[in-house]
Amino acid sequence: MGQTGKKSEKGPICWRKRVKSEYMRLRQLKRFRRADEVKSMFNSNRQKILERTEILNQEWKQRRIQPVHIMTSVSSLRGTREVALHDFSANFFSYK
């Protein structure tokens, strides 16, 4: 009977250790699972960004092919005036 008494005394301590180790194992699995979810979400977001970037690049290539209208130069527009800049310190006149 003495041996059964010792087993019963060790029983709760042994169960506590088992429960604690199982709890820690489950927590670790949960952390790993969450980390895997975060990685997979990151990769899927990255893939979506790359796909969207490729679509935008294709659109830009198509738009660049279209003809660009050349604007008339400023000097040929009506109502423009020539500006005279005066530098009185050097007695220098320049016209643009």
PDB file of C-alpha atoms in Angstrom, residues 28-64:
ATOM      1  CA  GLN A  28       3.433  26.549 -29.997  1.00  0.00           C
ATOM      2  CA  LEU A  29       1.367  24.884 -32.731  1.00  0.00           C
ATOM      3  CA  LYS A  30      -1.024  27.819 -32.653  1.00  0.00           C
ATOM      4  CA  ARG A  31       1.898  30.267 -33.021  1.00  0.00           C
ATOM      5  CA  PHE A  32       3.344  28.297 -35.926  1.00  0.00           C
ATOM      6  CA  ARG A  33      -0.052  28.028 -37.601  1.00  0.00           C
ATOM      7  CA  ARG A  34      -0.579  31.778 -37.255  1.00  0.00           C
ATOM      8  CA  ALA A  35       2.893  32.489 -38.645  1.00  0.00           C
ATOM      9  CA  ASP A  36       2.119  30.271 -41.646  1.00  0.00           C
ATOM     10  CA  GLU A  37      -1.168  32.131 -42.208  1.00  0.00           C
ATOM     11  CA  VAL A  38       0.627  35.473 -42.109  1.00  0.00           C
ATOM     12  CA  LYS A  39       3.242  34.251 -44.587  1.00  0.00           C
ATOM     13  CA  SER A  40       0.619  32.918 -46.970  1.00  0.00           C
ATOM     14  CA  MET A  41      -1.389  36.165 -46.764  1.00  0.00           C
ATOM     15  CA  PHE A  42       1.773  38.164 -47.430  1.00  0.00           C
ATOM     16  CA  ASN A  43       2.581  36.025 -50.457  1.00  0.00           C
ATOM     17  CA  SER A  44      -0.962  36.287 -51.834  1.00  0.00           C
ATOM     18  CA  ASN A  45      -0.952  40.073 -51.354  1.00  0.00           C
ATOM     19  CA  ARG A  46       2.437  40.276 -53.031  1.00  0.00           C
ATOM     20  CA  GLN A  47       1.138  38.241 -55.970  1.00  0.00           C
ATOM     21  CA  LYS A  48      -1.894  40.539 -56.323  1.00  0.00           C
ATOM     22  CA  ILE A  49       0.382  43.585 -56.287  1.00  0.00           C
ATOM     23  CA  LEU A  50       2.606  42.068 -58.973  1.00  0.00           C
ATOM     24  CA  GLU A  51      -0.401  41.213 -61.146  1.00  0.00           C
ATOM     25  CA  ARG A  52      -1.836  44.715 -60.799  1.00  0.00           C
ATOM     26  CA  THR A  53       1.547  46.263 -61.533  1.00  0.00           C
ATOM     27  CA  GLU A  54       1.830  44.182 -64.687  1.00  0.00           C
ATOM     28  CA  ILE A  55      -1.619  45.347 -65.816  1.00  0.00           C
ATOM     29  CA  LEU A  56      -0.667  48.969 -65.198  1.00  0.00           C
ATOM     30  CA  ASN A  57       2.609  48.513 -67.071  1.00  0.00           C
ATOM     31  CA  GLN A  58       0.719  47.121 -70.068  1.00  0.00           C
ATOM     32  CA  GLU A  59      -1.680  50.082 -69.986  1.00  0.00           C
ATOM     33  CA  TRP A  60       1.218  52.519 -69.894  1.00  0.00           C
ATOM     34  CA  LYS A  61       2.865  50.795 -72.852  1.00  0.00           C
ATOM     35  CA  GLN A  62      -0.347  51.134 -74.843  1.00  0.00           C
ATOM     36  CA  ARG A  63      -0.738  54.794 -73.934  1.00  0.00           C
ATOM     37  CA  ARG A  64       2.828  55.667 -74.902  1.00  0.00           C
TER      38      ARG A  64
END
